[in-house]
Short mmCIF file of C-alpha atoms and ligand atoms in Angstrom, two decimals:
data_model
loop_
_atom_site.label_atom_id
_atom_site.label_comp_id
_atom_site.label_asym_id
_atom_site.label_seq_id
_atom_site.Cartn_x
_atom_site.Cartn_y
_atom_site.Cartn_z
CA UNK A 26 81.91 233.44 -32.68
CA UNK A 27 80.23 235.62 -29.97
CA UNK A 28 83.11 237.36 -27.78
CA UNK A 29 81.91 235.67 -24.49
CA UNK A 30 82.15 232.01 -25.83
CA UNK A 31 85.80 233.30 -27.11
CA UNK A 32 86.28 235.06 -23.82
CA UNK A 33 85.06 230.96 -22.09
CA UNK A 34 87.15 229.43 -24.21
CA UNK A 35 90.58 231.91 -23.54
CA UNK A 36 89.62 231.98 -19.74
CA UNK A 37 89.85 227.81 -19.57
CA UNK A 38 92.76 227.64 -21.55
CA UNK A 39 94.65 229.84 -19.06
CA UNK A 40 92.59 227.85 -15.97
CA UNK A 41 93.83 224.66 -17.44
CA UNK A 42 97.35 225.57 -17.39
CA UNK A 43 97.60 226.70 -14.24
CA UNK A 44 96.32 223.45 -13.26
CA UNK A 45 98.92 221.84 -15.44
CA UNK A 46 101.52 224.18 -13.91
CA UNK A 47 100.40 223.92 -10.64
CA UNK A 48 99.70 219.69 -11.22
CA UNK A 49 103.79 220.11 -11.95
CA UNK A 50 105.16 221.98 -9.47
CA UNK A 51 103.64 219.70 -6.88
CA UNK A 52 105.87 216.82 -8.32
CA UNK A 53 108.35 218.54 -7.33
CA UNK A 54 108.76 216.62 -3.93
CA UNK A 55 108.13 213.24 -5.28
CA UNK A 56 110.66 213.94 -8.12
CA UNK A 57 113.52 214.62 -5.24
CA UNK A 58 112.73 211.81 -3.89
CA UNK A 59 113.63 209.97 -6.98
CA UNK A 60 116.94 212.01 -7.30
CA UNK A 61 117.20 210.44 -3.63
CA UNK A 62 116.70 207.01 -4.70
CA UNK A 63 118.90 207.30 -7.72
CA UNK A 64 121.87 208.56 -5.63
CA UNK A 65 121.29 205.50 -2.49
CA UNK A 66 120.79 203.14 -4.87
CA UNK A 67 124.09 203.81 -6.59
CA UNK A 68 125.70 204.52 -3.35
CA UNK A 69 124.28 201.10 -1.52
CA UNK A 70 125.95 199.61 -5.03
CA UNK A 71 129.43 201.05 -4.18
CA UNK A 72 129.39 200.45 -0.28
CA UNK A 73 128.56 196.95 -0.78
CA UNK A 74 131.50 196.79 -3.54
CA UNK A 75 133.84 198.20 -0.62
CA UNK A 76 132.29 195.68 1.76
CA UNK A 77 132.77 192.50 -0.76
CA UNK A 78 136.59 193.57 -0.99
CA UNK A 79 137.09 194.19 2.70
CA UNK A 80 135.90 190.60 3.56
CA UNK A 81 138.30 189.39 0.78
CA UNK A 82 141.18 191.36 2.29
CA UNK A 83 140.64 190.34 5.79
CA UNK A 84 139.87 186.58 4.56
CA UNK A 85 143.32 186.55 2.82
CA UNK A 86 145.02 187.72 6.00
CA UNK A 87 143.80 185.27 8.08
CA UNK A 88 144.78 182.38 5.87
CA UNK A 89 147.81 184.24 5.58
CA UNK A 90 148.71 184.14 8.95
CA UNK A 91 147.69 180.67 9.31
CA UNK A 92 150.22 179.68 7.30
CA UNK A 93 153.18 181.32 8.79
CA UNK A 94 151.77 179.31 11.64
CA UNK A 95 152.28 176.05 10.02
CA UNK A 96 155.91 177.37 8.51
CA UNK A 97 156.81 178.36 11.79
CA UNK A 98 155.71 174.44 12.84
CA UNK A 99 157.62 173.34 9.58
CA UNK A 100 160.85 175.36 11.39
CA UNK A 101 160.53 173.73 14.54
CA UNK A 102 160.15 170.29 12.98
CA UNK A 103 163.38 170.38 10.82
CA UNK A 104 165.06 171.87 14.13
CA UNK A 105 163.79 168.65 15.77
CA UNK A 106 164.94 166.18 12.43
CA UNK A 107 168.29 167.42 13.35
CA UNK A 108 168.33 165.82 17.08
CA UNK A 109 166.49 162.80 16.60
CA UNK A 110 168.13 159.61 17.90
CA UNK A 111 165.87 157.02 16.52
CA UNK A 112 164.37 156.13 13.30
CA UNK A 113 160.94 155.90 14.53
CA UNK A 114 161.68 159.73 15.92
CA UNK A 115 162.57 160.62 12.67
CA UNK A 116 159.32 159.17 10.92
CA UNK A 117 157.24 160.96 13.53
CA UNK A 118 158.77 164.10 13.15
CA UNK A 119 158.80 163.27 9.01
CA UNK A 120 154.92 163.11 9.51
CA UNK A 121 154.27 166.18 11.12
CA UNK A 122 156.37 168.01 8.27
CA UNK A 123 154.35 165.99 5.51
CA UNK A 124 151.20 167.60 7.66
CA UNK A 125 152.40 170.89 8.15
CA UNK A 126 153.63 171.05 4.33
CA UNK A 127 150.17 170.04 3.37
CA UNK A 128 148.15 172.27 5.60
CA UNK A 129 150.60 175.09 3.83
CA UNK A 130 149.87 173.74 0.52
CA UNK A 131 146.06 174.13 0.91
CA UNK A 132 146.16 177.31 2.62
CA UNK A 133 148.76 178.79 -0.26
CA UNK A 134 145.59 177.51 -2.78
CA UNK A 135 143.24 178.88 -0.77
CA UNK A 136 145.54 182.70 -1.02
CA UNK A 137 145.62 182.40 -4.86
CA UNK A 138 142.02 181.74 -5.04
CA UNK A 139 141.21 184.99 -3.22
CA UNK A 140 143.76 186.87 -5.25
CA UNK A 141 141.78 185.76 -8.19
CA UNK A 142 138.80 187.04 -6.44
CA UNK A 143 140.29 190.41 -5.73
CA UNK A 144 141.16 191.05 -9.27
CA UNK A 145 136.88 190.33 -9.69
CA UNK A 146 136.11 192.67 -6.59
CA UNK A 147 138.71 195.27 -7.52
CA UNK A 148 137.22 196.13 -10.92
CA UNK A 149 133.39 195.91 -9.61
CA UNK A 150 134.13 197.92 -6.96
CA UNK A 151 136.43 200.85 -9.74
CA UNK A 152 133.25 200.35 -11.89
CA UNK A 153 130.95 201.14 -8.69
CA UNK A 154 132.84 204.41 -8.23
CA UNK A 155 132.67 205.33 -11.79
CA UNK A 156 128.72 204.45 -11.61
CA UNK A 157 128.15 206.75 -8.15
CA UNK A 158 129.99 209.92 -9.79
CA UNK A 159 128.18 209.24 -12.90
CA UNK A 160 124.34 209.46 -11.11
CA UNK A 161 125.49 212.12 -9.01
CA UNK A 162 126.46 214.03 -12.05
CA UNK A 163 123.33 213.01 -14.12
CA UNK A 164 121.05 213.47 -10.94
CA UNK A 165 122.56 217.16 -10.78
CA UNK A 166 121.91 217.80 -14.15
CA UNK A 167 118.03 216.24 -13.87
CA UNK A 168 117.56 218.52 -11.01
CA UNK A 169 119.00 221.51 -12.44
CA UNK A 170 116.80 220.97 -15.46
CA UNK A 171 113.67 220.28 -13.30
CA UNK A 172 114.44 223.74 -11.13
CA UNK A 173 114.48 225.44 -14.79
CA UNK A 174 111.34 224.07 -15.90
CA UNK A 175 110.16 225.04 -12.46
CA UNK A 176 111.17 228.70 -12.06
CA UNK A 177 109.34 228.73 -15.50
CA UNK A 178 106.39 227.12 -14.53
CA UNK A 179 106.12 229.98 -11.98
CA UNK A 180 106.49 233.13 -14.07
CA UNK A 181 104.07 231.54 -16.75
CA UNK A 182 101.52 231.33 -13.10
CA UNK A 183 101.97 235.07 -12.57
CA UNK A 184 101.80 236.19 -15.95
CA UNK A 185 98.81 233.63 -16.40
CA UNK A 186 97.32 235.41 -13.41
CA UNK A 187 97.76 238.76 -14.84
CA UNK A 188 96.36 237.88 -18.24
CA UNK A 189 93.09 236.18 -15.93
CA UNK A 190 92.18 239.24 -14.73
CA UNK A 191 91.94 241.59 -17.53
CA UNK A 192 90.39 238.69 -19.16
CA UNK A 193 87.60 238.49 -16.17
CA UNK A 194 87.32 242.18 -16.02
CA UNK A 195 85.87 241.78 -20.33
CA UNK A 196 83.30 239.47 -19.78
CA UNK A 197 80.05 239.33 -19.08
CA UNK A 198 79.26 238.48 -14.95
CA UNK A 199 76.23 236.29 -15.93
CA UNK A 200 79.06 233.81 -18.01
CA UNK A 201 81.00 234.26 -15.75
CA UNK A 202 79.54 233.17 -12.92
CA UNK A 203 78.42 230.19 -15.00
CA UNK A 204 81.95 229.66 -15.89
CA UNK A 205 83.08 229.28 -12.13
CA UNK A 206 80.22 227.43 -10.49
CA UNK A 207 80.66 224.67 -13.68
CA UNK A 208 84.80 225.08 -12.98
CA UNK A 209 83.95 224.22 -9.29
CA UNK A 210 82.11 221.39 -9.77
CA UNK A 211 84.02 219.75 -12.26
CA UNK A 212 87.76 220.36 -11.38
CA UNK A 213 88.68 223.24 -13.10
CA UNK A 214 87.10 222.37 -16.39
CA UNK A 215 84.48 224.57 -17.39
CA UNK A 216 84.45 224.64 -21.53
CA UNK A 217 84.18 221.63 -23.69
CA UNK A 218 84.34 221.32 -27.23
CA UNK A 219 80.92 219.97 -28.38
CA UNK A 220 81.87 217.56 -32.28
CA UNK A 221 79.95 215.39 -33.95
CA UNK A 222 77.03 215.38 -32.07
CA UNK A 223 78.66 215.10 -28.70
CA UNK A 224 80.30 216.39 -25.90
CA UNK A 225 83.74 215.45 -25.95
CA UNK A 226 84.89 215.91 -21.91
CA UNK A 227 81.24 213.83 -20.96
CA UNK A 228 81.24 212.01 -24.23
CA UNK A 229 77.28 212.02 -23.88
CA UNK A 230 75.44 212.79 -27.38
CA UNK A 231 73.32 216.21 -27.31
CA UNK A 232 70.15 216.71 -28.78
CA UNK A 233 70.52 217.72 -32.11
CA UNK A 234 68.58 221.13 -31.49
CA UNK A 235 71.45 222.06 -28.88
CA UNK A 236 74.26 220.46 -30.81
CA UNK A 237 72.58 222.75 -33.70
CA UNK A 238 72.91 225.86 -31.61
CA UNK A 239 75.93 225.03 -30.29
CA UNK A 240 77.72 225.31 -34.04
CA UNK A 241 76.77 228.44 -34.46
CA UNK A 242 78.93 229.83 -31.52
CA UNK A 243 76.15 232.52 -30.81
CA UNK A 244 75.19 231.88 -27.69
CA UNK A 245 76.14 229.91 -24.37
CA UNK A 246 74.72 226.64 -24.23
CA UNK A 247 75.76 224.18 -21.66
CA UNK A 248 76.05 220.31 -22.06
CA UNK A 249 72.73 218.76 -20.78
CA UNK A 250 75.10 216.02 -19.17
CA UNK A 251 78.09 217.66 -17.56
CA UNK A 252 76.98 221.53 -17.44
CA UNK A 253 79.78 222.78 -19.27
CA UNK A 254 79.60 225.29 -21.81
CA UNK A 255 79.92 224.25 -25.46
CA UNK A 256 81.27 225.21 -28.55
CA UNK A 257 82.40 224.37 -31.60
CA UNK A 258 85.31 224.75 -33.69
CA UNK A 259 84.80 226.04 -36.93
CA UNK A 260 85.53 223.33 -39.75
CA UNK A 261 88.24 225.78 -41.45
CA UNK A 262 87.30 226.47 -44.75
CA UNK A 263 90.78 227.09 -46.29
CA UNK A 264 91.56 223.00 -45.35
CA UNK A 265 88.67 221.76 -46.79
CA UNK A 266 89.64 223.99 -50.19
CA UNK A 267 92.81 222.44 -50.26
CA UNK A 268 91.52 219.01 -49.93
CA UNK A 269 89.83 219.20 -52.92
CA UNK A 270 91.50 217.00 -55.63
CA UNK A 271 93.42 215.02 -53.13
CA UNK A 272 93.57 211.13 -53.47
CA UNK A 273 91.23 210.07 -50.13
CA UNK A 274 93.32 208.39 -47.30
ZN1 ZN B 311 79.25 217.19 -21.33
#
């Protein structure tokens, strides 16, 4: 293979990955913001746990004080039982308390249902807790692991940078300048891989003379199609030795 089509070929493998790396680090934002979302969601989960139980406490101590409301009736009745003078006095008064007992009755039902309830809102609102540390914990870790692969991503940019420019100071300008007017154009991508008959970023089919050329690796040839420079990989001779004798898949 001639050294410039190696020299191509080295130069848009480092391009590439800085556009990886750089494609990468710009997620960076939008990945906090999922570490955001993570954390609100889990936290909107617990307040609205709290906020279930709250009502449930509050409800309870309304219908709790309702009913020392109708005892405290129930008190003043049997007070009154023991003054009455007449029978129809007493049957009033013995209707109130049959009221009174009932309304206490309903209200006592209404307290054990809410107890119930609390044992319910208790444990979703212990397992919210558990859920919140739990994201906040994972979340750290995610980030943490994210800030690795990014302090990473950012030495492999300046060593990639350093490696670019002894690698542009080897080749020849004329490729070169090819190289970066193609890279321009089509996003960073200047090299393609021309196999079985074809260009395989365009996918367009060369003319046999230039796929031809292009297998020899002698010279730089550039897709008809998409202007980027070919070449081909070299079937490797040692692999097709060794598939010799093999059963065919
Ligand atoms: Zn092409």
């Amino acid at each position: 293979m001639s050294p410039d089509i190696e020299r191509v070929i080295a130069l848009q493998r480092l391009d590439s990955a800085v556009i990886d790396a750089e494609r990468r680090l710009a997620d960076e934002p939008e990945r906090e913001k999922g570490f955001a979302a993570r954390l609100e969601s889990a936290s909107e989960r617990l307040a609205s746990a709290r906020h279930r139980l709250t009502e449930n406490q509050n409800a309870r101590r309304e219908i709790e004080k309702e009913v020392a409301i109708q005892q405290a009736r129930l008190s003043k009745f049997r007070d009154q039982l023991m003054d009455v003078k007449t029978n129809r006095e007493y049957q009033a008064i013995q209707h109130e308390i049959e009221i009174a007992q009932n309304e206490v009755r309903t209200r006592e039902e209404k307290i054990l249902e809410r107890m119930i309830e609390a044992d319910d809102l208790n444990a979703t609102h212990k397992r919210a807790e558990g859920e919140l540390a739990a994201e906040q914990k994972a979340v750290e870790a995610d980030r943490r692991t994210m800030q690795g692969e990014n302090g990473e991503l950012k030495a492999s940019l300046e060593r990639i940078a350093g490696e670019r420019l002894a690698l542009v100071a080897a080749i020849d300008q004329k490729v070169l300048a090819i190289f970066e007017l193609v890279a321009r154009k089509r996003n960073g991508i200047a090299v393609a891989e021309a196999r079985d008959g074809i260009c395989t970023i365009c996918h367009v089919r060369l003319r046999p003379q230039v796929f031809n050329t292009v297998l020899r690796n002698e010279q730089i040839i550039q897709c008809d199609t998409c202007n980027r420079i070919l070449y081909s990989t070299p079937k490797p001779a040692a692999a097709a030795r060794d598939n010799v004798g093999q059963p065919a898949q």
